[in-house]
Amino acid sequence: MTRITSAAPRVYVPKETPLPRSGYRPLLPVAAATGALVLLVSGCDYLSGGGGGTADTSDIDCSPYEQWEDTGGTVSVYASIRDEEGERLEESWADFAACAGITVQYEGSGEFEAQLPIRLDGGNAPDLAFIPQPGLLERSVEDGHAVPVADGVRENVEAGWSEDWQGYATVEDELYGSPLGANMKSMVWYSPAYFDENGHEVPETWDDMIELSKDIAAEGTKPWCAGFESGDGTGWPGTDWIENTLLRTSGTDVYHDWISNDVAFDSPEVVEAFDLAEGVLRNEDFVNGPFGGVDSIAVTSFQEAGLPLLDGGCAMYLMGSFYAAQFEEDVNIGEDGDVYGFVLPAMEADGEVPIMGGGEFTVAYDDRPEVTAMHEYLSSVEFADKRASLGSWVSAHQDLDQSQLPDPTDQFTAEVLSDPDTVFHFDASDTMPSSIGTDVFWTAMIDWVTGSDTEDVLETVESAW
């Protein structure tokens, strides 16, 4: 069984940040879900604003950015990434912007997925966008808005990422984006202290995990917490459950055929995946920690859902590696810490353990020199190393300097994602057409977890294709 085995625990600072639908989805309080953050950046003036080309570079080593020196101009960037994570993004490109003389206008929005198509159709496209759904990327291409990557970006992508990652940003054999961040979503968070105190072991198979859940329930604790509420994105945590169970019951080929609808939503394979998830999520003995019963899952925010791990309110929580950002600074995350994680088990002990996750892609809507320069930097290993060193972020870049990653979860995630032997499965709902994967499917998960019949729910989604 794959398990996180990184070194010492680290204290995490809570972040009100995005994670993607495919990758880092917004880790924001619900009240802030519709807010937007607009930041103007020019090099190291990123915290106070500044004009393009006027930043003082006397204290900056500009040699890594020599090829972009004196590019000048202004580049607008649009994404869902806000607050502390937005500031870390800006810090990661501040020196580049100063040395290149580029003013970066960054806007992070809680309504990114809904607003990007509106802006594109209305002639108000950003120069660059960080898109967490390949389905939305493909829509940008099909609608004639995205431009193919420049040669320098293509060279960076081909040198730094696996063919799988390149494929997620390729439409009709043309590359339209470069991978940015990445995450692993086949992770079960748990409390090592609770496990140790009660003599529990990390399960090696799915059946082991169910038996463990029964044992914990017999002790008087709800073994699982879950929360599907996420503002405009409500329902997406449920899709992660189905994607993970389908990979475990039917394998890679069926999973990818399901994304393209060659395997129908109401097929026996998908019904089986829902039935497997039902054994946890619609089992009143297993959920939902201190929040209530099965019905509470639909109205419990995913940000709050895993916090009862800290006080024994529940024992396990399926959520991506990015969830570390939700714990306060006095929480130790590590194998002997307050919380940690293990990979969701396969069906058999000696079977392949599927890895599912997500990430963002940088997509250009203009080919001005300054836009190309910014895109080239964002697709470089230098950017990946810089952003990763600031914490709570991982790239699947094969040359990422993993030794500088400050967090045990980041270290483990990067190791898994960059391993040439890892077959990474991108979040299916983010890869499907957006009208299905990030709309009807999300709604269907709420209907299902509040009691609708599985077959009826799946027929509804299938009819929307």
Coordinates of C-alpha atoms in Angstrom, one line a residue:
M1 CA 0.0 0.0 0.0
T2 CA 1.4 3.4 -0.9
R3 CA 1.7 5.6 2.1
I4 CA 3.2 9.1 2.7
T5 CA 6.5 8.5 4.4
S6 CA 8.2 11.9 4.3
A7 CA 10.3 13.2 7.1
A8 CA 9.4 15.5 10.0
P9 CA 6.0 17.0 10.4
R10 CA 5.5 20.6 9.4
V11 CA 3.3 23.3 10.8
Y12 CA 0.8 24.5 8.3
V13 CA -0.6 28.0 8.0
P14 CA -4.2 28.1 6.9
K15 CA -4.7 29.5 3.5
E16 CA -7.9 30.9 1.9
T17 CA -6.8 29.7 -1.5
P18 CA -7.9 28.0 -4.6
L19 CA -7.4 24.5 -5.4
P20 CA -8.8 23.8 -8.9
R21 CA -11.6 21.8 -10.0
S22 CA -9.0 19.7 -11.4
G23 CA -6.4 20.9 -9.2
Y24 CA -6.4 23.4 -6.5
R25 CA -10.0 24.3 -5.9
P26 CA -10.7 27.5 -4.1
L27 CA -10.1 27.0 -0.4
L28 CA -12.2 30.0 0.6
P29 CA -14.8 30.7 3.2
V30 CA -18.2 30.5 1.6
A31 CA -18.9 34.2 2.2
A32 CA -15.9 35.0 0.1
A33 CA -16.8 32.6 -2.7
T34 CA -17.9 35.3 -5.1
G35 CA -15.2 37.8 -4.5
A36 CA -12.4 38.8 -6.8
L37 CA -8.9 39.9 -6.2
V38 CA -7.2 42.2 -8.7
L39 CA -3.5 42.8 -8.3
L40 CA -1.1 44.8 -10.4
V41 CA 2.4 43.5 -10.4
S42 CA 5.7 44.7 -11.7
G43 CA 8.6 42.6 -10.4
C44 CA 9.3 43.0 -6.7
D45 CA 6.7 45.8 -6.4
Y46 CA 4.1 43.1 -6.3
L47 CA 2.8 43.9 -2.9
S48 CA 2.5 47.6 -3.4
G49 CA 1.7 47.9 -7.1
G50 CA 4.0 49.5 -9.7
G51 CA 4.5 50.4 -13.3
G52 CA 5.9 48.2 -15.9
G53 CA 9.6 48.7 -16.5
T54 CA 10.1 50.9 -13.5
A55 CA 10.9 48.4 -10.8
D56 CA 14.3 48.6 -9.2
T57 CA 16.3 45.6 -10.3
S58 CA 19.5 46.5 -8.5
D59 CA 19.0 43.8 -5.8
I60 CA 17.8 41.2 -8.3
D61 CA 20.0 38.6 -10.2
C62 CA 18.5 39.1 -13.6
S63 CA 20.8 36.5 -15.3
P64 CA 18.1 33.7 -15.3
Y65 CA 15.8 36.1 -17.2
E66 CA 18.3 37.5 -19.7
Q67 CA 16.4 36.2 -22.7
W68 CA 13.4 38.4 -21.8
E69 CA 15.4 41.5 -20.7
D70 CA 13.6 44.8 -21.6
T71 CA 10.6 43.0 -23.2
G72 CA 8.3 45.6 -21.6
G73 CA 4.6 45.9 -21.9
T74 CA 1.6 44.7 -19.8
V75 CA 0.2 41.2 -19.4
S76 CA -3.2 40.4 -17.8
V77 CA -3.6 37.1 -16.1
Y78 CA -7.0 35.6 -14.9
A79 CA -7.5 32.6 -12.6
S80 CA -9.4 31.3 -9.7
I81 CA -6.4 31.6 -7.4
R82 CA -6.8 34.2 -4.7
D83 CA -5.7 35.5 -1.3
E84 CA -2.4 34.0 0.1
E85 CA -2.0 31.7 -2.8
G86 CA -2.5 34.6 -5.2
E87 CA 0.2 36.5 -3.4
R88 CA 2.6 33.5 -3.6
L89 CA 2.0 33.3 -7.4
E90 CA 2.9 36.9 -7.7
E91 CA 6.0 36.4 -5.6
S92 CA 7.0 33.6 -7.9
W93 CA 7.1 35.8 -11.0
A94 CA 8.1 39.1 -9.4
D95 CA 11.8 38.9 -10.3
F96 CA 11.0 37.8 -13.8
A97 CA 8.6 40.7 -14.3
A98 CA 11.1 43.3 -12.9
C99 CA 13.9 42.1 -15.1
A100 CA 11.7 41.8 -18.2
G101 CA 10.1 45.2 -17.5
I102 CA 6.6 43.7 -17.7
T103 CA 3.7 44.9 -15.7
V104 CA 1.6 41.9 -14.7
Q105 CA -2.1 42.6 -14.0
Y106 CA -3.3 39.6 -12.0
E107 CA -7.0 38.9 -11.2
G108 CA -8.2 36.0 -9.1
S109 CA -11.9 35.4 -9.1
G110 CA -14.3 33.0 -7.3
E111 CA -16.4 33.0 -10.5
F112 CA -13.6 32.1 -12.8
E113 CA -15.2 29.1 -14.5
A114 CA -18.4 30.9 -15.2
Q115 CA -16.9 34.3 -16.1
L116 CA -14.1 33.2 -18.4
P117 CA -16.4 32.1 -21.3
I118 CA -18.4 35.3 -20.9
R119 CA -15.3 37.4 -21.1
L120 CA -14.0 35.5 -24.1
D121 CA -17.3 35.8 -26.0
G122 CA -17.6 39.5 -25.1
G123 CA -14.2 40.4 -26.5
N124 CA -12.7 41.0 -23.0
A125 CA -10.2 38.1 -23.0
P126 CA -7.3 38.1 -20.6
D127 CA -3.8 37.6 -22.1
L128 CA -3.3 34.5 -20.1
A129 CA -5.6 32.3 -18.0
F130 CA -4.9 29.4 -15.6
I131 CA -7.5 26.9 -16.5
P132 CA -8.1 23.9 -14.2
Q133 CA -10.3 22.0 -16.6
P134 CA -9.2 20.5 -19.9
G135 CA -12.8 20.6 -20.9
L136 CA -12.9 24.4 -20.5
L137 CA -9.5 24.6 -22.3
E138 CA -11.0 22.7 -25.2
R139 CA -14.0 25.0 -25.3
S140 CA -11.7 28.0 -25.5
V141 CA -10.1 26.4 -28.5
E142 CA -13.3 25.4 -30.2
D143 CA -14.8 28.8 -29.8
G144 CA -11.7 30.3 -31.5
H145 CA -10.3 32.2 -28.6
A146 CA -7.2 30.4 -27.4
V147 CA -4.0 30.6 -29.5
P148 CA -1.5 27.7 -30.0
V149 CA 1.6 27.9 -27.7
A150 CA 4.7 29.6 -29.0
D151 CA 7.7 27.6 -30.0
G152 CA 9.5 28.4 -26.8
V153 CA 6.6 27.2 -24.7
R154 CA 6.2 24.1 -26.7
E155 CA 9.9 23.2 -26.2
N156 CA 9.5 23.7 -22.4
V157 CA 6.4 21.5 -22.2
E158 CA 7.9 18.7 -24.3
A159 CA 11.1 18.7 -22.2
G160 CA 9.4 19.0 -18.8
W161 CA 6.1 17.0 -18.8
S162 CA 5.0 13.5 -19.7
E163 CA 3.0 12.8 -22.8
D164 CA -0.1 12.4 -20.5
W165 CA 0.2 15.9 -19.3
Q166 CA 0.9 17.3 -22.7
G167 CA -2.2 15.5 -24.0
Y168 CA -4.5 17.3 -21.6
A169 CA -3.6 20.6 -23.3
T170 CA -3.7 19.3 -26.8
V171 CA -6.6 19.8 -29.2
E172 CA -6.6 18.2 -32.6
D173 CA -2.8 17.6 -32.4
E174 CA -2.1 21.3 -31.5
L175 CA -0.7 22.2 -28.1
Y176 CA -2.7 25.1 -26.5
G177 CA -1.5 25.2 -23.0
S178 CA 1.3 24.5 -20.5
P179 CA 0.9 22.6 -17.2
L180 CA 1.1 24.8 -14.1
G181 CA 0.3 23.3 -10.7
A182 CA -0.7 19.7 -9.9
N183 CA -2.3 17.8 -7.1
M184 CA -3.2 14.2 -6.1
K185 CA -6.8 13.5 -5.2
S186 CA -6.6 9.8 -4.4
M187 CA -5.7 10.7 -0.8
V188 CA -7.4 9.8 2.5
W189 CA -6.6 12.1 5.4
Y190 CA -6.6 10.5 8.8
S191 CA -5.4 11.0 12.4
P192 CA -2.3 9.0 13.2
A193 CA -3.0 9.6 16.9
Y194 CA -6.5 8.2 16.7
F195 CA -5.3 5.2 14.8
D196 CA -2.5 4.5 17.2
E197 CA -4.7 4.9 20.3
N198 CA -7.2 2.4 19.0
G199 CA -4.8 -0.1 17.4
H200 CA -5.7 0.6 13.8
E201 CA -3.5 0.2 10.8
V202 CA -3.6 2.0 7.4
P203 CA -5.6 -0.3 5.2
E204 CA -4.0 -2.1 2.2
T205 CA -7.1 -2.9 0.2
W206 CA -10.6 -1.5 -0.2
D207 CA -12.1 -4.4 1.8
D208 CA -9.6 -3.7 4.6
M209 CA -10.8 -0.1 4.6
I210 CA -14.4 -1.1 4.9
E211 CA -13.6 -3.5 7.8
L212 CA -11.6 -0.7 9.5
S213 CA -14.7 1.6 9.0
K214 CA -16.9 -1.0 10.7
D215 CA -14.4 -1.3 13.6
I216 CA -14.3 2.5 14.1
A217 CA -18.1 2.7 14.0
A218 CA -18.3 0.0 16.6
E219 CA -16.1 2.2 18.8
G220 CA -18.8 4.9 18.7
T221 CA -17.1 7.2 16.2
K222 CA -18.3 8.0 12.7
P223 CA -15.4 6.7 10.6
W224 CA -15.9 9.2 7.7
C225 CA -16.5 12.9 7.2
A226 CA -17.6 14.3 3.9
G227 CA -18.7 17.6 2.5
F228 CA -19.9 18.4 -1.0
E229 CA -20.7 22.1 -0.5
S230 CA -18.5 24.5 -2.4
G231 CA -20.4 27.6 -3.5
D232 CA -20.9 27.7 -7.2
G233 CA -18.9 24.5 -7.4
T234 CA -21.1 22.5 -5.0
G235 CA -21.0 18.8 -5.8
W236 CA -17.4 18.4 -7.1
P237 CA -16.1 16.6 -4.0
G238 CA -18.6 13.8 -4.8
T239 CA -17.3 13.4 -8.3
D240 CA -13.9 12.7 -6.9
W241 CA -15.3 9.7 -5.0
I242 CA -16.9 8.3 -8.2
E243 CA -13.8 8.9 -10.3
N244 CA -11.6 7.1 -7.7
T245 CA -14.0 4.2 -7.4
L246 CA -14.5 3.7 -11.1
L247 CA -10.7 3.5 -11.6
R248 CA -10.5 0.8 -8.9
T249 CA -13.4 -1.3 -10.2
S250 CA -13.1 -0.9 -14.0
G251 CA -9.6 0.4 -14.7
T252 CA -8.0 2.9 -17.0
D253 CA -9.6 2.0 -20.3
V254 CA -13.2 2.3 -19.0
Y255 CA -12.3 5.5 -17.2
H256 CA -11.1 7.2 -20.3
D257 CA -14.0 5.9 -22.4
W258 CA -16.3 7.2 -19.8
I259 CA -14.8 10.7 -20.2
S260 CA -15.6 10.6 -23.9
N261 CA -19.0 9.0 -23.3
D262 CA -17.9 5.9 -25.2
V263 CA -18.9 4.3 -21.9
A264 CA -22.3 5.7 -21.0
F265 CA -23.0 7.4 -17.7
D266 CA -25.7 4.9 -17.0
S267 CA -23.6 1.9 -17.9
P268 CA -23.2 -1.1 -15.5
E269 CA -19.5 0.0 -14.9
V270 CA -20.5 3.4 -13.6
V271 CA -23.4 2.0 -11.6
E272 CA -20.9 -0.3 -9.9
A273 CA -18.6 2.6 -9.1
F274 CA -21.6 4.5 -7.5
D275 CA -22.5 1.3 -5.5
L276 CA -19.0 1.1 -4.1
A277 CA -19.1 4.7 -3.0
E278 CA -22.6 4.2 -1.6
G279 CA -21.1 1.7 0.9
V280 CA -19.4 4.7 2.6
L281 CA -21.3 7.9 1.6
R282 CA -24.9 6.6 2.0
N283 CA -24.2 4.5 5.0
E284 CA -25.6 6.2 8.2
D285 CA -23.2 4.1 10.3
F286 CA -20.2 5.6 8.5
V287 CA -21.0 9.3 8.0
N288 CA -21.0 12.2 8.7
G289 CA -18.9 12.9 11.8
P290 CA -20.3 15.6 14.0
F291 CA -22.2 17.2 11.1
G292 CA -25.2 14.8 11.0
G293 CA -26.2 11.9 8.8
V294 CA -26.0 11.3 5.1
D295 CA -28.1 14.3 4.2
S296 CA -25.6 16.7 5.9
I297 CA -23.0 15.9 3.3
A298 CA -24.7 18.1 0.7
V299 CA -24.6 21.2 2.9
T300 CA -21.3 20.6 4.7
S301 CA -18.5 22.6 3.0
F302 CA -15.5 20.6 1.9
Q303 CA -13.3 23.1 3.7
E304 CA -14.8 22.3 7.1
A305 CA -15.5 18.6 6.5
G306 CA -12.1 17.3 7.4
L307 CA -11.4 19.4 10.4
P308 CA -13.1 17.0 12.9
L309 CA -10.2 14.7 12.3
L310 CA -8.3 16.8 14.8
D311 CA -10.6 16.0 17.7
G312 CA -11.9 12.5 17.0
G313 CA -15.1 13.7 15.4
C314 CA -14.3 11.3 12.5
A315 CA -11.4 9.2 11.4
M316 CA -11.0 9.5 7.7
Y317 CA -11.7 12.1 4.9
L318 CA -11.2 11.7 1.2
M319 CA -9.8 14.9 -0.2
G320 CA -6.8 16.0 -2.3
S321 CA -3.3 16.7 -1.2
F322 CA -4.1 20.4 -1.3
Y323 CA -6.3 20.1 1.8
A324 CA -3.3 20.6 4.0
A325 CA -3.9 24.3 3.5
Q326 CA -7.0 24.1 5.6
F327 CA -5.3 23.3 8.9
E328 CA -4.2 26.0 11.3
E329 CA -0.6 26.7 12.2
D330 CA -0.6 24.7 15.4
V331 CA -1.5 21.5 13.5
N332 CA 1.4 19.1 12.8
I333 CA 1.0 17.2 9.5
G334 CA 3.1 14.1 9.4
E335 CA 3.2 10.4 9.9
D336 CA 3.5 11.0 13.7
G337 CA 1.6 14.2 13.6
D338 CA -2.0 15.3 14.2
V339 CA -3.1 14.5 10.7
Y340 CA -1.6 12.7 7.7
G341 CA -2.7 10.8 4.6
F342 CA -2.6 7.5 2.8
V343 CA -3.5 6.7 -0.8
L344 CA -7.0 5.4 -1.3
P345 CA -6.5 1.6 -1.5
A346 CA -6.9 -0.5 -4.6
M347 CA -9.3 -3.5 -4.6
E348 CA -6.5 -6.0 -4.3
A349 CA -3.3 -5.8 -2.3
D350 CA -1.1 -6.6 -5.2
G351 CA -3.1 -4.6 -7.7
E352 CA -2.2 -1.3 -9.4
V353 CA -3.0 1.7 -7.2
P354 CA -4.7 4.3 -9.5
I355 CA -3.6 7.9 -9.0
M356 CA -6.2 10.5 -9.8
G357 CA -5.7 14.2 -9.6
G358 CA -5.7 17.6 -11.3
G359 CA -3.9 20.8 -12.1
E360 CA -4.1 24.0 -14.0
F361 CA -2.9 24.9 -17.5
T362 CA -1.7 28.3 -18.7
V363 CA -3.5 29.3 -21.9
A364 CA -2.8 32.3 -24.0
Y365 CA -5.4 34.5 -25.8
D366 CA -2.9 36.8 -27.4
D367 CA 0.6 36.4 -29.0
R368 CA 2.2 39.7 -28.3
P369 CA 5.9 39.4 -27.3
E370 CA 5.3 40.2 -23.7
V371 CA 2.5 37.6 -23.4
T372 CA 4.8 35.0 -25.0
A373 CA 7.6 35.9 -22.7
M374 CA 5.4 35.5 -19.6
H375 CA 4.1 32.2 -20.9
E376 CA 7.6 30.9 -21.6
Y377 CA 8.6 31.7 -18.0
L378 CA 5.5 30.1 -16.5
S379 CA 6.3 26.9 -18.5
S380 CA 9.9 26.8 -17.3
V381 CA 11.4 24.7 -14.5
E382 CA 12.8 27.9 -13.0
F383 CA 9.2 29.1 -12.3
A384 CA 8.2 25.6 -11.0
D385 CA 11.1 25.6 -8.6
K386 CA 10.5 29.1 -7.4
R387 CA 6.7 28.6 -6.8
A388 CA 7.3 25.2 -5.2
S389 CA 9.8 26.6 -2.8
L390 CA 7.2 29.0 -1.4
G391 CA 5.1 26.1 -0.2
S392 CA 1.7 24.4 -0.6
W393 CA 2.1 23.9 -4.3
V394 CA 3.5 21.1 -6.5
S395 CA 4.3 20.7 -10.2
A396 CA 4.4 17.5 -12.2
H397 CA 7.5 18.9 -14.0
Q398 CA 9.9 16.0 -14.3
D399 CA 12.9 18.2 -13.4
L400 CA 11.3 19.9 -10.4
D401 CA 13.8 20.2 -7.5
Q402 CA 11.9 18.2 -5.0
S403 CA 14.6 18.7 -2.3
Q404 CA 13.4 22.3 -1.7
L405 CA 9.7 21.4 -1.1
P406 CA 8.9 22.4 2.5
D407 CA 5.9 20.2 3.2
P408 CA 5.8 16.4 3.6
T409 CA 2.6 16.2 1.5
D410 CA 4.1 18.3 -1.2
Q411 CA 7.2 16.1 -1.3
F412 CA 5.2 12.9 -1.6
T413 CA 2.8 14.3 -4.2
A414 CA 5.7 15.6 -6.3
E415 CA 7.5 12.2 -6.0
V416 CA 4.4 10.3 -7.2
L417 CA 3.4 12.7 -10.0
S418 CA 6.9 13.0 -11.5
D419 CA 7.6 9.3 -11.3
P420 CA 7.8 8.0 -15.0
D421 CA 6.1 4.8 -13.8
T422 CA 3.1 6.7 -12.5
V423 CA 0.0 6.5 -14.7
F424 CA -1.7 9.7 -13.8
H425 CA -5.5 10.0 -14.4
F426 CA -6.7 13.5 -14.7
D427 CA -9.9 14.3 -12.9
A428 CA -12.6 13.1 -15.2
S429 CA -15.2 15.7 -14.5
D430 CA -12.7 18.4 -15.4
T431 CA -11.8 16.6 -18.6
M432 CA -15.4 16.0 -19.8
P433 CA -17.2 18.8 -21.7
S434 CA -17.8 21.5 -19.1
S435 CA -21.6 21.4 -19.6
I436 CA -21.4 17.8 -18.3
G437 CA -18.4 17.4 -16.0
T438 CA -18.6 20.8 -14.1
D439 CA -22.4 21.3 -14.3
V440 CA -24.8 18.3 -14.6
F441 CA -22.4 15.9 -12.9
W442 CA -22.0 18.2 -9.9
T443 CA -25.7 18.6 -9.5
A444 CA -26.2 14.9 -9.9
M445 CA -23.9 14.2 -7.0
I446 CA -26.1 16.4 -4.7
D447 CA -29.2 14.6 -5.9
W448 CA -27.6 11.3 -5.3
V449 CA -26.3 12.0 -1.8
T450 CA -29.7 13.3 -0.7
G451 CA -31.4 10.1 -1.7
S452 CA -32.2 10.0 -5.4
D453 CA -32.0 6.6 -7.0
T454 CA -28.6 5.8 -8.6
E455 CA -30.0 4.7 -11.9
D456 CA -32.3 7.8 -12.2
V457 CA -29.4 10.1 -11.5
L458 CA -27.2 8.5 -14.0
E459 CA -29.9 8.4 -16.7
T460 CA -30.3 12.2 -16.1
V461 CA -26.6 12.8 -16.7
E462 CA -26.5 10.6 -19.7
S463 CA -29.4 12.3 -21.3
A464 CA -27.5 15.6 -21.1
W465 CA -24.7 14.5 -23.4

